[in-house]
């Protein structure tokens, strides 16, 4: 939209499709509108919360021409995110200039299911007929830098809690880096608070307590459980920040802005600063709008600020499919009417054909839309079933591996026990057996030794003495005959001792 076109609009209307509220801005005044209506003179802005889109960082070669960037990114997104090829997702992108390398360009790619756009904005379109801009909520923060409400180029984090969503976002050098949906919306906070408290309180009372008393509740039980609740929240935020540092090569975070749609929560800034160890400020900026003293959701004010930016000042990332109707002669319906009028004026021929074709197409579209909704539900159900089965399989595999390790440990222990019990030589028994044989052949035992080498070979060495060499040789023959299955015998030398008038020898018995 050109600057000239933008200046022709007298009002801006912002729509929150998730809560169903609207704010109309005229000049520098913003006010709530319970029943907005269609007007050609108004510029309509809405947003997608972080649950409504998928974002990822994609790199492509710098050799790809600008005209082919969309096709290249679309192919990589379908591949890397494993998207359903049967669904035509809405894909928009913003270049991540800071991440560029010599060979690659990087883009922040946003992906939206078409069914999301059809379902979430039904009531908005019924009221105001069209939406000029549908922007992913983290990109609205760009206007804070353009309007110099934040004038530094540090690494900033933004946390904002809404009724049905909460998001964490990072900007570096005034450019978008990363966004993540948090699992603690205000509704989820309320549910968790009631769980911790052990009793149910109304959501409206919970929201009023946060807005009026903050973390310093006058009720001790409330204050204790609020501290515990926000401890869980900031633990979740800390995990996300750790991941973002590693994934996006961020050395440190300089400042974090925290806010909620119910207004500032007293004590939240100090608690976050203590828990996260970062400089903290409220997500509450002076936009310059006159709100007549009422609390206006920061997201609505950001949409009004974003709607006042020039086209070149904001990110080119618009997901609207509800465009402003073109001039009558350029509309498809206008062209059809002109053709029909010309045909009627010429000969009033074939009017029924055009009506019939239009009816058939509408019927076909309705049938396909209904079929797509059912197929989409089946797809999501099957994906959930597959993920559950995979999780069960992984858990069973871990248990099986543990059982195998325990079984192997017990098996090794039993083998060692059996080895000791069956194969370990009982030296006293062996000695008694050999001594009987020595006595039988009148050979005396002078010395004995036992040795096990590195090859686990077990050897007995007997020092023998006898008055006759025949006794020693007879003993060796006897042992060889009866114990050859269990021992290898070796007797190398029989010597004569002049002093003792006896024969000496050394018999080695190696256990097989």
CSV table of C-alpha atoms in Angstrom, one decimal:
chain,number,residue,atom,x,y,z
A,1,UNK,CA,0.0,0.0,0.0
A,2,UNK,CA,1.5,3.3,-1.0
A,3,UNK,CA,1.7,6.3,1.2
A,4,UNK,CA,-0.9,8.1,-0.7
A,5,UNK,CA,-3.4,5.2,-0.3
A,6,UNK,CA,-2.6,4.9,3.4
A,7,UNK,CA,-3.4,8.6,4.1
A,8,UNK,CA,-6.9,8.2,2.6
A,9,UNK,CA,-8.2,6.1,5.4
A,10,UNK,CA,-9.9,8.0,8.2
A,11,UNK,CA,-9.9,5.2,10.8
A,12,UNK,CA,-8.1,2.1,11.7
A,13,UNK,CA,-9.9,-0.9,13.2
A,14,UNK,CA,-8.0,-3.6,15.0
A,15,UNK,CA,-9.6,-7.0,15.6
A,16,UNK,CA,-8.7,-9.7,18.1
A,17,UNK,CA,-10.3,-12.9,16.5
A,18,UNK,CA,-9.6,-15.0,19.6
A,19,UNK,CA,-11.3,-12.8,22.1
A,20,UNK,CA,-13.8,-11.1,19.7
A,21,UNK,CA,-13.0,-7.5,20.7
A,22,UNK,CA,-12.4,-4.5,18.4
A,23,UNK,CA,-10.8,-1.1,18.8
A,24,UNK,CA,-11.3,1.8,16.5
A,25,UNK,CA,-8.6,4.5,16.1
A,26,UNK,CA,-9.3,8.0,14.8
A,27,UNK,CA,-6.3,10.3,14.7
A,28,UNK,CA,-4.6,9.6,18.1
A,29,UNK,CA,-7.6,8.3,19.9
A,30,UNK,CA,-8.4,4.6,20.5
A,31,UNK,CA,-11.7,3.3,21.8
A,32,UNK,CA,-13.4,0.0,22.1
A,33,UNK,CA,-16.1,-0.8,19.6
A,34,UNK,CA,-18.8,-3.4,20.6
A,35,UNK,CA,-20.3,-3.6,17.1
A,36,UNK,CA,-17.9,-2.6,14.4
A,37,UNK,CA,-19.3,-2.4,10.9
A,38,UNK,CA,-18.1,-2.3,7.3
A,39,UNK,CA,-16.6,1.0,6.0
A,40,UNK,CA,-14.6,1.7,2.9
A,41,UNK,CA,-12.8,4.5,4.8
A,42,UNK,CA,-11.3,2.2,7.5
A,43,UNK,CA,-8.1,0.2,7.4
A,44,UNK,CA,-8.5,-3.2,9.1
A,45,UNK,CA,-5.7,-5.0,10.9
A,46,UNK,CA,-5.7,-8.3,12.8
A,47,UNK,CA,-3.1,-10.8,14.0
A,48,UNK,CA,-2.2,-14.5,14.3
A,49,UNK,CA,-1.2,-15.7,17.7
A,50,UNK,CA,1.8,-17.9,18.0
A,51,UNK,CA,-0.3,-21.1,18.1
A,52,UNK,CA,-1.8,-20.2,14.7
A,53,UNK,CA,1.4,-20.5,12.7
A,54,UNK,CA,4.6,-22.4,12.4
A,55,UNK,CA,7.9,-20.5,12.0
A,56,UNK,CA,11.3,-21.8,11.0
A,57,UNK,CA,14.6,-20.5,9.7
A,58,UNK,CA,15.5,-21.7,6.2
A,59,UNK,CA,18.7,-21.2,4.2
A,60,UNK,CA,18.9,-21.2,0.4
A,61,UNK,CA,21.7,-20.6,-2.1
A,62,UNK,CA,22.5,-17.0,-3.1
A,63,UNK,CA,22.5,-18.2,-6.7
A,64,UNK,CA,18.7,-18.5,-6.6
A,65,UNK,CA,17.1,-15.6,-8.5
A,66,UNK,CA,14.6,-13.4,-6.5
A,67,UNK,CA,11.7,-14.5,-8.6
A,68,UNK,CA,12.4,-18.2,-7.6
A,69,UNK,CA,12.9,-17.6,-3.9
A,70,UNK,CA,9.3,-18.4,-2.9
A,71,UNK,CA,9.3,-21.7,-4.8
A,72,UNK,CA,12.7,-22.7,-3.3
A,73,UNK,CA,11.5,-21.8,0.2
A,74,UNK,CA,8.2,-23.6,-0.3
A,75,UNK,CA,9.9,-26.8,-1.4
A,76,UNK,CA,12.3,-26.8,1.6
A,77,UNK,CA,9.5,-26.0,4.1
A,78,UNK,CA,7.4,-28.9,2.9
A,79,UNK,CA,10.4,-31.1,3.2
A,80,UNK,CA,11.9,-30.0,6.5
A,81,UNK,CA,8.6,-29.6,8.3
A,82,UNK,CA,7.1,-32.8,6.8
A,83,UNK,CA,3.9,-30.9,5.7
A,84,UNK,CA,1.0,-32.7,4.1
A,85,UNK,CA,1.6,-32.4,0.4
A,86,UNK,CA,-2.2,-32.5,-0.2
A,87,UNK,CA,-2.7,-29.2,1.7
A,88,UNK,CA,-1.9,-25.9,0.2
A,89,UNK,CA,-0.5,-24.0,3.2
A,90,UNK,CA,-0.1,-20.3,3.2
A,91,UNK,CA,3.6,-19.4,3.3
A,92,UNK,CA,5.2,-16.0,3.9
A,93,UNK,CA,8.8,-15.1,4.7
A,94,UNK,CA,11.0,-12.4,6.0
A,95,UNK,CA,14.7,-12.3,5.2
A,96,UNK,CA,17.1,-12.8,8.1
A,97,UNK,CA,19.9,-10.5,6.9
A,98,UNK,CA,22.1,-11.0,10.0
A,99,UNK,CA,22.4,-14.7,9.3
A,100,UNK,CA,23.5,-14.4,5.7
A,101,UNK,CA,26.8,-16.1,4.7
A,102,UNK,CA,29.0,-16.0,1.6
A,103,UNK,CA,27.0,-18.8,0.0
A,104,UNK,CA,23.5,-18.7,1.6
A,105,UNK,CA,20.6,-16.4,2.3
A,106,UNK,CA,18.4,-17.1,5.3
A,107,UNK,CA,14.7,-16.4,5.7
A,108,UNK,CA,12.3,-16.6,8.6
A,109,UNK,CA,9.4,-18.6,7.1
A,110,UNK,CA,5.9,-18.5,8.5
A,111,UNK,CA,3.4,-21.3,7.7
A,112,UNK,CA,-0.4,-21.2,8.3
A,113,UNK,CA,-2.9,-23.9,7.7
A,114,UNK,CA,-5.7,-22.6,5.4
A,115,UNK,CA,-8.3,-24.0,7.7
A,116,UNK,CA,-7.0,-21.7,10.5
A,117,UNK,CA,-7.7,-18.6,8.4
A,118,UNK,CA,-11.2,-19.9,7.5
A,119,UNK,CA,-12.2,-20.8,11.0
A,120,UNK,CA,-10.6,-18.1,13.2
A,121,UNK,CA,-11.8,-15.0,11.3
A,122,UNK,CA,-15.4,-16.0,10.5
A,123,UNK,CA,-16.9,-13.6,13.0
A,124,UNK,CA,-14.5,-10.8,12.1
A,125,UNK,CA,-15.5,-11.0,8.4
A,126,UNK,CA,-19.1,-11.1,9.3
A,127,UNK,CA,-18.7,-7.8,11.1
A,128,UNK,CA,-16.2,-5.8,8.9
A,129,UNK,CA,-16.3,-7.7,5.6
A,130,UNK,CA,-12.5,-7.6,4.9
A,131,UNK,CA,-9.1,-7.5,6.6
A,132,UNK,CA,-6.2,-5.5,5.0
A,133,UNK,CA,-3.5,-7.0,7.2
A,134,UNK,CA,-3.2,-10.3,9.2
A,135,UNK,CA,0.2,-10.2,10.8
A,136,UNK,CA,2.0,-12.9,13.0
A,137,UNK,CA,2.0,-11.3,16.4
A,138,UNK,CA,5.8,-11.2,16.9
A,139,UNK,CA,6.2,-9.1,13.8
A,140,UNK,CA,4.0,-6.3,15.3
A,141,UNK,CA,6.9,-5.5,17.6
A,142,UNK,CA,8.9,-4.1,14.6
A,143,UNK,CA,6.8,-0.9,15.0
A,144,UNK,CA,8.4,-0.3,18.4
A,145,UNK,CA,11.7,0.2,16.7
A,146,UNK,CA,10.4,2.1,13.7
A,147,UNK,CA,8.7,4.6,16.0
A,148,UNK,CA,11.7,4.7,18.2
A,149,UNK,CA,9.8,3.6,21.3
A,150,UNK,CA,12.9,1.4,21.7
A,151,UNK,CA,15.9,3.1,20.3
A,152,UNK,CA,18.7,0.7,21.1
A,153,UNK,CA,20.0,-2.2,19.0
A,154,UNK,CA,20.6,-4.6,21.9
A,155,UNK,CA,19.2,-8.1,22.1
A,156,UNK,CA,15.7,-7.8,23.5
A,157,UNK,CA,13.2,-10.4,24.7
A,158,UNK,CA,9.5,-9.9,24.9
A,159,UNK,CA,7.0,-11.9,26.9
A,160,UNK,CA,3.3,-11.2,26.7
A,161,UNK,CA,0.5,-13.1,28.3
A,162,UNK,CA,-3.0,-13.0,26.7
A,163,UNK,CA,-6.2,-14.7,27.7
A,164,UNK,CA,-5.8,-17.6,25.2
A,165,UNK,CA,-2.1,-17.4,24.3
A,166,UNK,CA,1.3,-16.3,25.5
A,167,UNK,CA,4.4,-15.7,23.5
A,168,UNK,CA,8.2,-15.3,23.9
A,169,UNK,CA,10.0,-13.3,21.2
A,170,UNK,CA,13.6,-12.1,20.5
A,171,UNK,CA,14.7,-9.1,18.5
A,172,UNK,CA,18.4,-8.4,17.8
A,173,UNK,CA,19.7,-5.2,16.2
A,174,UNK,CA,16.0,-4.2,15.8
A,175,UNK,CA,15.2,-7.2,13.6
A,176,UNK,CA,13.1,-10.3,14.4
A,177,UNK,CA,15.0,-13.4,15.4
A,178,UNK,CA,12.8,-16.0,17.1
A,179,UNK,CA,9.3,-16.5,18.5
A,180,UNK,CA,7.8,-19.3,20.6
A,181,UNK,CA,4.4,-20.0,22.1
A,182,UNK,CA,4.5,-20.3,25.9
A,183,UNK,CA,2.3,-22.9,27.6
A,184,UNK,CA,1.0,-20.4,30.1
A,185,UNK,CA,-1.8,-18.2,28.8
A,186,UNK,CA,-3.9,-16.3,31.4
A,187,UNK,CA,-6.5,-19.1,31.2
A,188,UNK,CA,-3.9,-21.7,31.7
A,189,UNK,CA,-2.4,-19.7,34.6
A,190,UNK,CA,-5.8,-19.6,36.2
A,191,UNK,CA,-6.2,-23.4,35.9
A,192,UNK,CA,-2.8,-24.1,37.3
A,193,UNK,CA,-3.3,-21.6,40.1
A,194,UNK,CA,-6.5,-23.3,41.1
A,195,UNK,CA,-4.7,-26.6,41.0
A,196,UNK,CA,-2.0,-25.4,43.3
A,197,UNK,CA,-4.5,-23.7,45.6
A,198,UNK,CA,-6.6,-26.7,45.9
A,199,UNK,CA,-9.9,-24.8,45.3
A,200,UNK,CA,-11.7,-23.2,42.3
A,201,UNK,CA,-12.0,-19.5,41.9
A,202,UNK,CA,-13.6,-17.6,39.1
A,203,UNK,CA,-11.3,-16.5,36.2
A,204,UNK,CA,-12.6,-13.0,36.5
A,205,UNK,CA,-11.5,-12.9,40.2
A,206,UNK,CA,-8.1,-14.3,39.2
A,207,UNK,CA,-7.6,-11.7,36.5
A,208,UNK,CA,-8.7,-8.9,38.8
A,209,UNK,CA,-6.3,-10.1,41.5
A,210,UNK,CA,-3.4,-10.0,39.1
A,211,UNK,CA,-4.4,-6.5,37.8
A,212,UNK,CA,-5.0,-5.0,41.2
A,213,UNK,CA,-2.7,-6.7,43.7
A,214,UNK,CA,-0.1,-8.5,41.5
A,215,UNK,CA,2.2,-10.9,43.2
A,216,UNK,CA,1.7,-9.1,46.6
A,217,UNK,CA,-1.7,-10.6,47.3
A,218,UNK,CA,-3.3,-9.7,50.6
A,219,UNK,CA,-4.2,-13.4,51.0
A,220,UNK,CA,-1.1,-15.4,52.1
A,221,UNK,CA,-2.2,-18.6,50.4
A,222,UNK,CA,-2.8,-16.7,47.2
A,223,UNK,CA,0.6,-15.0,47.3
A,224,UNK,CA,2.4,-18.3,48.0
A,225,UNK,CA,0.8,-20.1,45.1
A,226,UNK,CA,1.3,-17.1,42.8
A,227,UNK,CA,5.0,-17.2,43.5
A,228,UNK,CA,5.1,-20.9,42.8
A,229,UNK,CA,3.1,-20.4,39.6
A,230,UNK,CA,5.4,-17.8,38.2
A,231,UNK,CA,8.4,-19.9,39.3
A,232,UNK,CA,7.1,-22.6,36.9
A,233,UNK,CA,6.5,-20.0,34.2
A,234,UNK,CA,10.0,-18.5,34.4
A,235,UNK,CA,11.6,-22.0,34.5
A,236,UNK,CA,9.8,-22.7,31.2
A,237,UNK,CA,11.0,-19.3,29.8
A,238,UNK,CA,14.6,-20.0,31.0
A,239,UNK,CA,14.6,-23.3,29.0
A,240,UNK,CA,13.5,-21.5,25.9
A,241,UNK,CA,16.1,-18.8,26.3
A,242,UNK,CA,18.8,-21.5,26.7
A,243,UNK,CA,17.7,-23.1,23.5
A,244,UNK,CA,17.5,-19.8,21.6
A,245,UNK,CA,21.1,-18.9,22.7
A,246,UNK,CA,22.4,-22.1,21.2
A,247,UNK,CA,20.3,-22.2,18.1
A,248,UNK,CA,20.7,-18.6,17.1
A,249,UNK,CA,24.2,-18.0,18.3
A,250,UNK,CA,23.2,-15.3,20.9
A,251,UNK,CA,25.9,-14.4,23.4
A,252,UNK,CA,23.6,-12.7,25.9
A,253,UNK,CA,20.2,-11.0,26.4
A,254,UNK,CA,20.4,-7.4,27.3
A,255,UNK,CA,16.8,-6.7,28.4
A,256,UNK,CA,13.4,-8.4,28.7
A,257,UNK,CA,10.0,-6.7,28.5
A,258,UNK,CA,7.1,-8.5,30.3
A,259,UNK,CA,3.4,-7.6,30.2
A,260,UNK,CA,-0.1,-9.0,30.1
A,261,UNK,CA,-3.4,-8.1,28.5
A,262,UNK,CA,-4.9,-7.3,31.9
A,263,UNK,CA,-2.3,-4.7,32.6
A,264,UNK,CA,0.9,-4.5,34.6
A,265,UNK,CA,1.2,-7.1,37.3
A,266,UNK,CA,2.7,-5.5,40.4
A,267,UNK,CA,6.0,-7.2,41.4
A,268,UNK,CA,6.3,-9.3,38.2
A,269,UNK,CA,9.3,-7.2,36.8
A,270,UNK,CA,11.3,-7.6,40.0
A,271,UNK,CA,10.5,-11.3,40.3
A,272,UNK,CA,11.5,-11.9,36.6
A,273,UNK,CA,14.7,-9.9,37.1
A,274,UNK,CA,15.7,-12.0,40.1
A,275,UNK,CA,14.8,-15.3,38.6
A,276,UNK,CA,16.3,-14.8,35.1
A,277,UNK,CA,19.1,-12.5,36.1
A,278,UNK,CA,18.3,-10.0,33.3
A,279,UNK,CA,17.4,-6.3,33.2
A,280,UNK,CA,13.6,-6.3,33.1
A,281,UNK,CA,11.1,-3.6,32.1
A,282,UNK,CA,7.3,-3.6,31.8
A,283,UNK,CA,5.8,-4.4,28.3
A,284,UNK,CA,4.0,-1.1,28.5
A,285,UNK,CA,5.0,1.6,26.0
A,286,UNK,CA,3.9,5.2,25.5
A,287,UNK,CA,2.3,4.8,22.0
A,288,UNK,CA,0.9,8.4,22.1
A,289,UNK,CA,-2.7,7.2,21.9
A,290,UNK,CA,-5.4,8.7,23.9
A,291,UNK,CA,-7.3,5.8,25.6
A,292,UNK,CA,-9.5,7.9,27.8
A,293,UNK,CA,-7.9,6.3,30.9
A,294,UNK,CA,-9.0,2.7,30.1
A,295,UNK,CA,-6.7,-0.3,29.9
A,296,UNK,CA,-6.1,-1.2,26.3
A,297,UNK,CA,-4.5,-4.5,25.4
A,298,UNK,CA,-0.9,-3.8,24.2
A,299,UNK,CA,-1.6,-6.0,21.1
A,300,UNK,CA,-4.4,-3.7,20.0
A,301,UNK,CA,-2.1,-0.7,20.4
A,302,UNK,CA,0.6,-2.4,18.5
A,303,UNK,CA,-1.8,-3.2,15.6
A,304,UNK,CA,-2.8,0.5,15.5
A,305,UNK,CA,0.9,1.5,15.5
A,306,UNK,CA,1.7,-1.1,12.8
A,307,UNK,CA,-1.2,0.1,10.6
A,308,UNK,CA,0.2,3.6,10.6
A,309,UNK,CA,3.6,2.5,9.3
A,310,UNK,CA,4.6,3.0,5.6
A,311,UNK,CA,4.7,-0.2,3.6
A,312,UNK,CA,8.6,-0.1,3.4
A,313,UNK,CA,8.8,0.3,7.2
A,314,UNK,CA,7.1,-3.0,8.1
A,315,UNK,CA,7.7,-6.6,7.3
A,316,UNK,CA,6.1,-7.8,4.1
A,317,UNK,CA,4.3,-10.7,5.8
A,318,UNK,CA,0.5,-10.5,5.3
A,319,UNK,CA,-1.7,-13.6,5.6
A,320,UNK,CA,-5.0,-12.0,4.8
A,321,UNK,CA,-7.2,-13.8,2.3
A,322,UNK,CA,-10.0,-11.3,2.9
A,323,UNK,CA,-8.8,-8.5,0.7
A,324,UNK,CA,-10.5,-5.2,0.1
A,325,UNK,CA,-12.8,-5.5,-2.9
A,326,UNK,CA,-11.2,-4.0,-6.1
A,327,UNK,CA,-13.1,-1.5,-8.3
A,328,UNK,CA,-16.3,-2.9,-9.7
A,329,UNK,CA,-14.9,-3.3,-13.3
A,330,UNK,CA,-11.9,-5.3,-12.0
A,331,UNK,CA,-13.9,-7.7,-9.7
A,332,UNK,CA,-14.7,-11.2,-11.0
A,333,UNK,CA,-18.3,-10.6,-10.2
A,334,UNK,CA,-18.2,-7.2,-11.9
A,335,UNK,CA,-16.7,-8.6,-15.0
A,336,UNK,CA,-19.4,-11.3,-15.0
A,337,UNK,CA,-22.2,-8.8,-14.6
A,338,UNK,CA,-20.8,-6.6,-17.4
A,339,UNK,CA,-20.5,-9.7,-19.7
A,340,UNK,CA,-24.0,-10.8,-18.8
A,341,UNK,CA,-25.3,-7.3,-19.4
A,342,UNK,CA,-23.6,-7.2,-22.7
A,343,UNK,CA,-24.9,-10.6,-23.6
A,344,UNK,CA,-28.5,-9.7,-22.5
A,345,UNK,CA,-28.4,-6.4,-24.4
A,346,UNK,CA,-27.2,-8.3,-27.5
A,347,UNK,CA,-29.5,-11.2,-27.5
A,348,UNK,CA,-30.4,-12.3,-24.0
A,349,UNK,CA,-28.7,-15.6,-24.7
A,350,UNK,CA,-27.5,-18.3,-22.4
A,351,UNK,CA,-28.2,-16.6,-19.0
A,352,UNK,CA,-29.1,-19.9,-17.5
A,353,UNK,CA,-25.7,-21.4,-18.4
A,354,UNK,CA,-23.8,-18.8,-16.4
A,355,UNK,CA,-26.1,-19.2,-13.4
A,356,UNK,CA,-25.9,-23.0,-13.6
A,357,UNK,CA,-22.1,-23.0,-13.8
A,358,UNK,CA,-21.8,-20.6,-10.8
A,359,UNK,CA,-24.1,-22.8,-8.8
A,360,UNK,CA,-22.2,-26.0,-9.7
A,361,UNK,CA,-18.9,-24.4,-8.6
A,362,UNK,CA,-20.3,-23.2,-5.3
A,363,UNK,CA,-21.7,-26.7,-4.6
A,364,UNK,CA,-18.4,-28.3,-5.6
A,365,UNK,CA,-16.5,-25.9,-3.3
A,366,UNK,CA,-18.8,-26.7,-0.4
A,367,UNK,CA,-18.3,-30.4,-1.0
A,368,UNK,CA,-14.5,-30.2,-1.1
A,369,UNK,CA,-14.4,-27.9,1.9
A,370,UNK,CA,-16.4,-30.4,4.0
A,371,UNK,CA,-14.3,-33.3,2.7
A,372,UNK,CA,-11.1,-31.4,3.5
A,373,UNK,CA,-12.2,-30.7,7.1
A,374,UNK,CA,-12.9,-34.4,7.7
A,375,UNK,CA,-9.6,-35.5,6.1
A,376,UNK,CA,-7.8,-32.9,8.2
A,377,UNK,CA,-9.3,-34.3,11.4
A,378,UNK,CA,-8.4,-37.8,10.3
A,379,UNK,CA,-4.8,-36.7,9.6
A,380,UNK,CA,-4.4,-35.0,13.0
A,381,UNK,CA,-5.9,-38.1,14.8
A,382,UNK,CA,-3.6,-40.5,13.0
A,383,UNK,CA,-0.5,-38.3,13.6
A,384,UNK,CA,-1.3,-38.3,17.3
A,385,UNK,CA,-1.8,-42.1,17.3
A,386,UNK,CA,1.5,-42.6,15.6
A,387,UNK,CA,3.4,-40.3,18.0
A,388,UNK,CA,1.8,-42.1,20.9
A,389,UNK,CA,2.9,-45.5,19.5
A,390,UNK,CA,6.4,-44.3,18.9
A,391,UNK,CA,6.6,-43.0,22.4
A,392,UNK,CA,5.4,-46.3,23.8
A,393,UNK,CA,7.9,-48.2,21.6
A,394,UNK,CA,10.8,-46.0,22.8
A,395,UNK,CA,9.8,-46.5,26.4
A,396,UNK,CA,9.5,-50.3,25.9
A,397,UNK,CA,12.9,-50.4,24.2
A,398,UNK,CA,14.5,-48.6,27.1
A,399,UNK,CA,13.0,-51.1,29.5
A,400,UNK,CA,14.2,-54.0,27.3
A,401,UNK,CA,17.7,-52.6,27.2
A,402,UNK,CA,17.7,-52.3,31.0
A,403,UNK,CA,16.5,-55.9,31.4
A,404,UNK,CA,19.1,-57.2,28.9
A,405,UNK,CA,21.9,-55.4,30.9
A,406,UNK,CA,20.6,-56.9,34.2
A,407,UNK,CA,20.4,-60.4,32.6
A,408,UNK,CA,23.9,-60.1,31.2
A,409,UNK,CA,25.3,-59.0,34.6
A,410,UNK,CA,23.6,-62.0,36.3
A,411,UNK,CA,24.8,-64.4,33.6
A,412,UNK,CA,28.4,-63.3,33.9
A,413,UNK,CA,28.2,-63.7,37.7
A,414,UNK,CA,26.8,-67.3,37.4
A,415,UNK,CA,29.5,-68.2,34.9
A,416,UNK,CA,32.2,-67.0,37.2
A,417,UNK,CA,30.7,-68.9,40.1
A,418,UNK,CA,30.4,-72.0,38.0
A,419,UNK,CA,34.0,-71.6,36.8
A,420,UNK,CA,35.2,-71.4,40.4
A,421,UNK,CA,33.0,-74.3,41.5
A,422,UNK,CA,33.7,-76.7,38.6
A,423,UNK,CA,37.0,-75.8,37.1
A,424,UNK,CA,38.9,-74.2,40.0
A,425,UNK,CA,41.5,-76.8,41.2
A,426,UNK,CA,41.1,-77.7,44.9
A,427,UNK,CA,44.7,-77.7,45.9
A,428,UNK,CA,44.3,-79.7,49.1
A,429,UNK,CA,42.4,-82.5,47.3
A,430,UNK,CA,45.0,-82.6,44.5
A,431,UNK,CA,47.9,-82.7,47.0
A,432,UNK,CA,46.3,-85.6,48.9
A,433,UNK,CA,45.8,-87.5,45.6
A,434,UNK,CA,49.4,-87.0,44.5
A,435,UNK,CA,50.8,-87.8,48.0
A,436,UNK,CA,49.1,-91.3,47.9
A,437,UNK,CA,50.8,-92.0,44.6
A,438,UNK,CA,54.2,-90.8,45.9
A,439,UNK,CA,53.9,-93.1,49.0
A,440,UNK,CA,52.8,-96.0,46.8
A,441,UNK,CA,56.1,-95.8,44.9
A,442,UNK,CA,58.3,-95.0,47.9
A,443,UNK,CA,59.0,-91.5,46.6
A,444,UNK,CA,59.3,-88.6,49.1
A,445,UNK,CA,58.0,-85.1,48.5
A,446,UNK,CA,60.7,-82.6,49.2
A,447,UNK,CA,59.1,-79.4,48.0
A,448,UNK,CA,55.9,-78.2,46.2
A,449,UNK,CA,54.9,-75.0,44.3
A,450,UNK,CA,51.8,-73.8,42.4
A,451,UNK,CA,51.7,-71.2,39.7
A,452,UNK,CA,49.2,-69.6,37.3
A,453,UNK,CA,50.5,-67.7,34.3
A,454,UNK,CA,48.9,-64.9,32.2
A,455,UNK,CA,47.3,-67.6,29.9
A,456,UNK,CA,45.5,-69.0,33.0
A,457,UNK,CA,47.6,-72.1,32.9
A,458,UNK,CA,47.7,-73.9,36.3
A,459,UNK,CA,50.9,-75.8,37.1
A,460,UNK,CA,52.1,-77.8,40.1
A,461,UNK,CA,55.9,-78.4,40.6
A,462,UNK,CA,56.9,-81.3,42.9
A,463,UNK,CA,60.4,-81.6,44.2
A,464,UNK,CA,61.0,-85.5,44.6
A,465,UNK,CA,63.7,-87.6,46.2
A,466,UNK,CA,64.1,-91.4,46.2
A,467,UNK,CA,66.8,-94.0,46.8
A,468,UNK,CA,66.2,-95.5,43.4
A,469,UNK,CA,65.7,-94.1,39.9
A,470,UNK,CA,63.4,-97.0,39.1
A,471,UNK,CA,60.9,-95.8,41.8
A,472,UNK,CA,60.8,-92.3,40.2
A,473,UNK,CA,60.3,-93.6,36.6
A,474,UNK,CA,57.7,-96.1,37.8
A,475,UNK,CA,55.9,-93.2,39.5
A,476,UNK,CA,56.0,-91.1,36.3
A,477,UNK,CA,54.6,-94.0,34.3
A,478,UNK,CA,51.9,-94.6,36.8
A,479,UNK,CA,50.8,-90.9,36.9
A,480,UNK,CA,50.9,-90.7,33.1
A,481,UNK,CA,48.6,-93.7,32.7
A,482,UNK,CA,46.0,-92.7,35.2
A,483,UNK,CA,46.0,-88.9,35.0
A,484,UNK,CA,46.7,-88.2,31.4
A,485,UNK,CA,43.1,-86.9,30.9
A,486,UNK,CA,43.7,-84.1,33.5
A,487,UNK,CA,47.4,-83.3,33.5
A,488,UNK,CA,50.4,-83.0,31.2
A,489,UNK,CA,53.5,-84.3,33.0
A,490,UNK,CA,57.1,-83.2,32.5
A,491,UNK,CA,60.2,-84.7,34.2
A,492,UNK,CA,63.4,-83.4,32.5
A,493,UNK,CA,66.2,-84.6,34.8
A,494,UNK,CA,67.0,-87.1,37.6
A,495,UNK,CA,70.2,-86.2,39.5
A,496,UNK,CA,72.1,-87.9,42.3
A,497,UNK,CA,72.9,-86.3,45.6
A,498,UNK,CA,76.2,-87.7,46.9
A,499,UNK,CA,75.7,-86.2,50.4
A,500,UNK,CA,72.3,-87.7,51.0
A,501,UNK,CA,72.9,-90.8,48.8
A,502,UNK,CA,69.5,-90.2,47.0
A,503,UNK,CA,68.2,-89.3,43.6
A,504,UNK,CA,66.5,-85.9,43.0
A,505,UNK,CA,64.0,-84.9,40.3
A,506,UNK,CA,61.5,-82.1,39.6
A,507,UNK,CA,58.1,-83.2,38.3
A,508,UNK,CA,55.8,-80.6,36.7
A,509,UNK,CA,52.1,-81.3,36.4
A,510,UNK,CA,50.1,-78.9,34.2
A,511,UNK,CA,46.3,-78.9,34.7
A,512,UNK,CA,44.5,-79.2,31.4
